[in-house]
Coordinates of C-alpha atoms in Angstrom, one line a residue:
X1 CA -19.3 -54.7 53.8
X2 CA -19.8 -55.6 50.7
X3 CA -17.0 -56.5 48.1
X4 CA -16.9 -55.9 44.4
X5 CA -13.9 -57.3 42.1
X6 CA -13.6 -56.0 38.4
X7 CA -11.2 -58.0 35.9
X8 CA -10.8 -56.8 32.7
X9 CA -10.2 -60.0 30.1
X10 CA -8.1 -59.9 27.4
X11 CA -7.1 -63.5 25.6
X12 CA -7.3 -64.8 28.5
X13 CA -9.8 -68.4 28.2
X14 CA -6.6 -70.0 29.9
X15 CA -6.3 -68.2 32.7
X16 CA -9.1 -66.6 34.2
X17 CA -10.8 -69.5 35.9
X18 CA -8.0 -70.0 38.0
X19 CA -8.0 -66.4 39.3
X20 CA -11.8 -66.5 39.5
X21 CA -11.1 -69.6 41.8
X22 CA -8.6 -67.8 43.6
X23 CA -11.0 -64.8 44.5
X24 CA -13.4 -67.8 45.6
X25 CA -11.2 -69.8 48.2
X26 CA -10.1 -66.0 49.9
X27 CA -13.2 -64.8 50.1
X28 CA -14.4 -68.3 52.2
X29 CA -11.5 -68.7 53.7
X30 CA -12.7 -65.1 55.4
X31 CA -16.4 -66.5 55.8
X32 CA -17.0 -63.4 53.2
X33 CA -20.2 -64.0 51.4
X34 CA -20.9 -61.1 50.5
X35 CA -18.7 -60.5 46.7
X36 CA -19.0 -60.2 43.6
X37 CA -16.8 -60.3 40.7
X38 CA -17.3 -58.6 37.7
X39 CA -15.7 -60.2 34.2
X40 CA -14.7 -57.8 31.1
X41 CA -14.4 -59.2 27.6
X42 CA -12.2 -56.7 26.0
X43 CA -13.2 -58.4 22.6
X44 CA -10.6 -60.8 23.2
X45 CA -9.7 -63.1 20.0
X46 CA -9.4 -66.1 21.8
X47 CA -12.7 -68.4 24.0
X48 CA -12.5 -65.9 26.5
X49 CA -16.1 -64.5 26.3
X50 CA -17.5 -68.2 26.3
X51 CA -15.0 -68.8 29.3
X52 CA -16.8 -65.7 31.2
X53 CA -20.5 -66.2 30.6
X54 CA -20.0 -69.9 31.7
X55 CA -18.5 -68.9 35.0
X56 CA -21.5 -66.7 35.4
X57 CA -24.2 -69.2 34.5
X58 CA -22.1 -71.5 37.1
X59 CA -21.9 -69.0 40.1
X60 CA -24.3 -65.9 40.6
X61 CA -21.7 -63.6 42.3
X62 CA -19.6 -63.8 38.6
X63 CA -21.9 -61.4 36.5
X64 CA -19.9 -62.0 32.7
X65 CA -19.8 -58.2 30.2
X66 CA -18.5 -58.4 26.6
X67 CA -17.7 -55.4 24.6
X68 CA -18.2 -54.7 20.6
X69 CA -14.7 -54.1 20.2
X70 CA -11.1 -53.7 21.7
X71 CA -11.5 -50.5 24.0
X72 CA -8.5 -51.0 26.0
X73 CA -7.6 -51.9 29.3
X74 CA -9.2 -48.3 30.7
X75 CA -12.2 -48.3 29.3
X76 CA -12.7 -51.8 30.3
X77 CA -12.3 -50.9 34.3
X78 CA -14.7 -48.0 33.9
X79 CA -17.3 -50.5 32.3
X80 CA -17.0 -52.9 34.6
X81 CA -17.2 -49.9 37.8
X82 CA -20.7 -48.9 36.4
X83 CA -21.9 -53.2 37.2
X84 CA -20.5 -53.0 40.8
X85 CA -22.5 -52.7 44.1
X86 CA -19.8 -53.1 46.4
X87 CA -18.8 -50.7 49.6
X88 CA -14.9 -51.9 48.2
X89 CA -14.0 -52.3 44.6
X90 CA -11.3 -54.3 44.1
X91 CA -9.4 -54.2 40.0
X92 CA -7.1 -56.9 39.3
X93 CA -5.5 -58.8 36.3
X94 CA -6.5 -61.5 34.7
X95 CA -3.3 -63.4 34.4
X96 CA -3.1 -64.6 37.8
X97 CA 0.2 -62.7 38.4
X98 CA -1.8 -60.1 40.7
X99 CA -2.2 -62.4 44.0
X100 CA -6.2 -62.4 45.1
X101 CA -4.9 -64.4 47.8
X102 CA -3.5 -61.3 49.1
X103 CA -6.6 -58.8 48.4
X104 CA -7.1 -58.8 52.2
X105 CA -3.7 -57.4 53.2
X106 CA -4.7 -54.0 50.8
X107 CA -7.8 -53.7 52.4
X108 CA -7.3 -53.9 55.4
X109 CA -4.8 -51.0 55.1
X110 CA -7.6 -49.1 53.6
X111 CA -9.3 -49.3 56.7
X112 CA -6.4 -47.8 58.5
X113 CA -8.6 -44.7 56.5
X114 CA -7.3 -44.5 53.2
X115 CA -9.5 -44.1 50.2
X116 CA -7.0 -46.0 48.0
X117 CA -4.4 -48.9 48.2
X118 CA -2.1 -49.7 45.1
X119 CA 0.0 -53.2 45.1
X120 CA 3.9 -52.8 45.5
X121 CA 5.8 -55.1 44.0
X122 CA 9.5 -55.6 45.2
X123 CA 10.3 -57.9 42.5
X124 CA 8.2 -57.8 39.2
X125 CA 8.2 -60.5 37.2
X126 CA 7.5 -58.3 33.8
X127 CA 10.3 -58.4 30.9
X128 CA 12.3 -55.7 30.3
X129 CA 10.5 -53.9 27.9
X130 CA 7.2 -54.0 29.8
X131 CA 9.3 -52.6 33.4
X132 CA 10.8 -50.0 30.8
X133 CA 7.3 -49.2 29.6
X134 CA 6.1 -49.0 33.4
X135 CA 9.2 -46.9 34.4
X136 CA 8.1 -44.3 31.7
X137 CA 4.8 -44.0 33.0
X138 CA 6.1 -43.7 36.6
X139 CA 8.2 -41.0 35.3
X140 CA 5.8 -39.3 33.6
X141 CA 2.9 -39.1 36.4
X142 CA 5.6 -38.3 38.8
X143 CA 6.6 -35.2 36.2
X144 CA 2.8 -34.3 34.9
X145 CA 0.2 -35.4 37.2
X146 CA 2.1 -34.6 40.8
X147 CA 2.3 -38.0 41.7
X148 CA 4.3 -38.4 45.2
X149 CA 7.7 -40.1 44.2
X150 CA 7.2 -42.5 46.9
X151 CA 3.7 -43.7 45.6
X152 CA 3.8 -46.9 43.5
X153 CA 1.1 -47.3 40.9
X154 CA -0.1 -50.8 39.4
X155 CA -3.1 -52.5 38.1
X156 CA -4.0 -54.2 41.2
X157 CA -5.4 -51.7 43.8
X158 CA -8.3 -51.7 46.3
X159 CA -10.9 -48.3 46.2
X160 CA -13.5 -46.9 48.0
X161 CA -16.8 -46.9 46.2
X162 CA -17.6 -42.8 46.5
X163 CA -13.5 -43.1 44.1
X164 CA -15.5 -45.3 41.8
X165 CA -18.4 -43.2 41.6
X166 CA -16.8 -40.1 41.3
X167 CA -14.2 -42.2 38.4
X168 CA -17.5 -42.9 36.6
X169 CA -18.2 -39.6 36.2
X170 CA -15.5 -38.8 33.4
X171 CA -16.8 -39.0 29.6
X172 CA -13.8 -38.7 27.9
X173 CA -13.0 -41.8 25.5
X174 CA -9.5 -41.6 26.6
X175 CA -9.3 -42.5 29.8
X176 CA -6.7 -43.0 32.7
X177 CA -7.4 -44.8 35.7
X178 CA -4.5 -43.9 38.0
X179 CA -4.9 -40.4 36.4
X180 CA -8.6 -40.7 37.8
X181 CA -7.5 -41.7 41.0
X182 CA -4.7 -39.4 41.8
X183 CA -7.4 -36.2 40.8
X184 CA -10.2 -37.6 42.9
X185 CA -7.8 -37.6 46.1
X186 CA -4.9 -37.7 48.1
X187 CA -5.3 -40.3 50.5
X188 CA -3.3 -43.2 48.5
X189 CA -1.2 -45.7 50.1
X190 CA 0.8 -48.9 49.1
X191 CA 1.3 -53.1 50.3
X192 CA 4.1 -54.9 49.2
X193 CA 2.5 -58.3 47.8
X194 CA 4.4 -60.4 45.6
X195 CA 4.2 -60.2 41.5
X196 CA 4.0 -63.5 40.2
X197 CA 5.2 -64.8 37.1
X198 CA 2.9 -65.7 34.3
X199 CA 2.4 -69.0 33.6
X200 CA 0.5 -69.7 30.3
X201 CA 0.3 -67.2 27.7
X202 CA 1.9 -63.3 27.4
X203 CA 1.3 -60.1 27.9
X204 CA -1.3 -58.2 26.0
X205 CA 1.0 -55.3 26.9
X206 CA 3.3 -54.4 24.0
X207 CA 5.8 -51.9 24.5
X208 CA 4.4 -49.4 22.0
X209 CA 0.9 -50.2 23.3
X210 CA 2.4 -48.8 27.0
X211 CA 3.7 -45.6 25.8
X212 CA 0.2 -44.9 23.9
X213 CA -1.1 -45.5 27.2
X214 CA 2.1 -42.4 28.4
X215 CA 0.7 -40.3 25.7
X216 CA -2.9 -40.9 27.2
X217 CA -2.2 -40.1 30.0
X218 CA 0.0 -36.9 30.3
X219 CA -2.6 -35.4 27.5
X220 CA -5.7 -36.3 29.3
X221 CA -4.7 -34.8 33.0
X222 CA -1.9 -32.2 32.8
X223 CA -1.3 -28.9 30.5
X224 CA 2.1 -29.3 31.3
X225 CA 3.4 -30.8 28.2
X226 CA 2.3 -27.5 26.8
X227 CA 4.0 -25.5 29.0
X228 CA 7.3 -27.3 28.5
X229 CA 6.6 -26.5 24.3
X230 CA 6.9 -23.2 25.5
X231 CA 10.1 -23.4 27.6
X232 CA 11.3 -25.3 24.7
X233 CA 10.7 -22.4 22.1
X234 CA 12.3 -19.9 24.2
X235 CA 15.6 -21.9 25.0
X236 CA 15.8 -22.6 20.8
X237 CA 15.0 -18.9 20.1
X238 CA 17.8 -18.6 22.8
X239 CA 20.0 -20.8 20.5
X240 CA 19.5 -19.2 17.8
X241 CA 20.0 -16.1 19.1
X242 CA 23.3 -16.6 20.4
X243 CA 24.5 -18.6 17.2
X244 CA 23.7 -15.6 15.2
X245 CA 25.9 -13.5 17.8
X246 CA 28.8 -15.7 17.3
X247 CA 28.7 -15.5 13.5
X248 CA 28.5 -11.7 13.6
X249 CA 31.3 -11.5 16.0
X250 CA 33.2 -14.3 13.8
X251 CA 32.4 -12.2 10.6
X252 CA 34.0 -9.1 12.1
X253 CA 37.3 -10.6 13.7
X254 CA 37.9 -11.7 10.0
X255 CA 35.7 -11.1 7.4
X256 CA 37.5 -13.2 5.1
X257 CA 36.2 -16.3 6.6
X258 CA 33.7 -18.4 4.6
X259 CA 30.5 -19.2 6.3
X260 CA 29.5 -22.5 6.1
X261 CA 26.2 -24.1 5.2
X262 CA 26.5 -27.0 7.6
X263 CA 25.6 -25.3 10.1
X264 CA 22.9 -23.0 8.9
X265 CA 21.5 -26.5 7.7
X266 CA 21.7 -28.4 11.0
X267 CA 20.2 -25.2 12.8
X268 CA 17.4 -25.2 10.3
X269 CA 17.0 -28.9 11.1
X270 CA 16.9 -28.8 14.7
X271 CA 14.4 -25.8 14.7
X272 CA 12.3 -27.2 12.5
X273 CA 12.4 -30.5 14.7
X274 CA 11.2 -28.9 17.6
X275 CA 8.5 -26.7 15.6
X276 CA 7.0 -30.1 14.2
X277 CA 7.1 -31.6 17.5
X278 CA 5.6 -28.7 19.1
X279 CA 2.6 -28.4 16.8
X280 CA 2.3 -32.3 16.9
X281 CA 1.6 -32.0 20.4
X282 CA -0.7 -29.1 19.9
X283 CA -2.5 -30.9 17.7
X284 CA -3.0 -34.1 19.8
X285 CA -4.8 -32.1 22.1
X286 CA -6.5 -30.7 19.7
X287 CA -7.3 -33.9 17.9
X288 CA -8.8 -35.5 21.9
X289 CA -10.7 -32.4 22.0
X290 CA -12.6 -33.1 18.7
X291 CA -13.0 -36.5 19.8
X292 CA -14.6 -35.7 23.0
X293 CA -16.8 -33.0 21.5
X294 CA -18.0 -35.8 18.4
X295 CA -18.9 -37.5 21.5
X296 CA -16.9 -40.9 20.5
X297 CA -18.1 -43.5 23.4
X298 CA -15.1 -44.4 26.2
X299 CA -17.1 -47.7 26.1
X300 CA -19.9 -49.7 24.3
X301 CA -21.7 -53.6 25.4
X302 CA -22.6 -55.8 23.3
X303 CA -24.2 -58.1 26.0
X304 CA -23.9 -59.2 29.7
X305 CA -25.4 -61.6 32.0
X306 CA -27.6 -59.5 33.8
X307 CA -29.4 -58.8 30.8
X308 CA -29.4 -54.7 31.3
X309 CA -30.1 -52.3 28.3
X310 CA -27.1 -49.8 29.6
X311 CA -25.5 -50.3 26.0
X312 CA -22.5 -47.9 26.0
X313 CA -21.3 -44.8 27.8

C-alpha cells in the first residue's frame, strides 16, 4: 500500500517543514516506506516556493509544484491529485493545525471499507469568523448537495485513489472538493482528531474568501438555488396578490380613505429586491457556464521537480 499526501501551500515558508517533518516521523514510526508527499505553491507571496523545492531536492519522496498564479485552495488539491501514485491519498493543511501524527487513525477506518474519511474536530481552534464561514458551508451542503447532517466535512480527509481519479475527471475552473466527493459516493465516514491551534502566522481564509467558496459551491453541484428563485417568485406574486386584495377591500369599506405611497413604495422595493437577486443568481450560472465553455483552465504549472511538461489542465 502505497501512500500519497497532497498539501496545498499558501504563505506558508514558516510552517511547512514542520508538517513535512511530521508526515516523516509517522510514516517511520509505522516502518511505512512507501509515501510520498506532494507540495502546492498556490503562488504564495512569501519564500514558500524556495521552501518547497528545497525539501524536494533534500528528500525524493517530497516532489515540490508551483503554480503561475493564485488558483485557490481547490484547484490546488486537484493539481497536486494528478502528481500522486498512491493506493491512499491523503489532503492536509499546511499550517500544522491538521495533526499528521494522527493520519493513521483515518485510515485505518477506511479500511473498515469506506472510500472516504473526513477529520472531526470536537474543538476547532478557528476564530469566529472563520467557524461562522465553515458553519455556512455546512449549512449549505447540508441544504444543496444532500449532505448527511451527521457528516462532518474539513480539509483533512483520507481517499481512495479510484475517488481521486474519478475527482480528476472534472474540468470545470470552479471547483469543489467536498462537492467532488460527496457526488462520486456515499461511503463517507468521520475520526475525531484534535484541531490544533496555529502557531506562527494566520489564516489565508478570509471570511469573504469562505463564502466565495459557499457561492462556489452551491452553483457548481445543485440546481436548487434555482428552484428556490422560483418558490420565491410565487410566494412575492403571493404577496402582492393579497396586498392588492386588502386595498380593494379597504377602498370599498370607505372610499374616502387616502392611499398611501409608503407602501406602494416599499412593495415596489422589495419586489424589485427579489427580481435583482433572482436574475443575479441566474446570471452567475450563466456567467460559470461561459467560463467553462471559454475553456478558462481550473489550473496551470509553472514548474515542478519532476520536470514533467503537463503544464495546465
Amino acid at each position: 500500500m502505497k501512500y500519497s499526501f497532497v498539501i496545498p501551500c499558501y504563505n506558508s515558508e514558516t510552517t511547512i517543514k514542520v508538517v513535512v517533518s511530521e508526515i516523516f516521523e509517522t510514516m517511520q514510526s509505522h516502518n511505512e516506506l512507501d509515501f510520498e508527499i506532494i507540495l502546492v505553491n498556490d503562488y504564495s507571496k512569501d519564500g514558500t516556493e524556495n521552501v518547497i523545492f528545497n525539501l524536494s531536492d533534500e528528500n525524493t519522496n517530497v516532489t515540490a509544484i508551483t503554480m503561475s498564479k493564485n488558483f485557490g485552495q481547490h484547484s490546488a488539491l486537484l493539481a497536486g491529485y494528478s502528481f500522486t501514485s498512491g493506493d491512499i491519498v491523503i489532503s492536509l493543511d499546511d499550517d500544522g493545525q491538521t495533526p499528521a501524527n494522527q493520519v493513521y487513525d483515518l485510515i485505518n477506518k477506511l479500511e473498515e471499507g469506506y472510500d472516504v474519511i473526513f477529520a472531526k474536530y470536537p474543538d476547532k481552534q478557528h476564530n469566529f469568523m472563520r467557524n461562522l464561514g465553515s458553519k455556512l458551508n455546512d449549512v449549505m451542503a447540508n441544504k444543496l448537495m444532500n449532505k448527511p447532517k451527521n457528516l462532518y466535512l474539513s480539509s483533512y480527509f483520507v481517499a481512495r485513489k479510484y475517488i481521486i481519479n474519478e475527482m480528476l475527471k472534472y474540468n470545470s475552473p470552479y471547483p469543489y472538493i467536498s462537492g467532488l466527493v460527496l457526488r462520486t459516493t456515499a461511503s463517507i465516514s468521520n475520526v475525531n482528531v484534535k484541531h490544533r491551534n496555529r502557531e506562527i502566522g494566520k489564516s489565508g481564509y478570509t471570511f469573504t474568501s469562505l463564502i466565495k467558496l459557499w457561492l462556489n459551491g452551491f452553483t457548481a453541484f445543485s440546481i436548487k438555488p434555482l428552484r428556490i428563485s422560483v418558490y420565491i417568485g410565487i410566494i412575492a406574486a403571493f404577496f402582492g396578490l393579497l396586498l392588492l386584495i386588502y386595498s380593494l377591500v379597504n377602498w370599498l369599506n370607505n372610499p374616502m380613505v387616502p392611499q398611501g405611497w409608503t407602501s406602494m413604495i416599499a412593495t415596489t422595493a422589495i419586489l424589485g429586491g427579489i427580481i435583482l437577486a433572482v436574475l443575479g443568481m441566474i446570471g452567475e450560472y450563466i456567467g460559470r457556464i461561459y467560463m467553462s465553455l471559454n475553456e478558462t483552465p481550473q489550473y496551470v504549472i509553472k514548474k515542478t521537480s519532476r520536470d514533467n511538461n503537463h503544464e495546465e489542465k
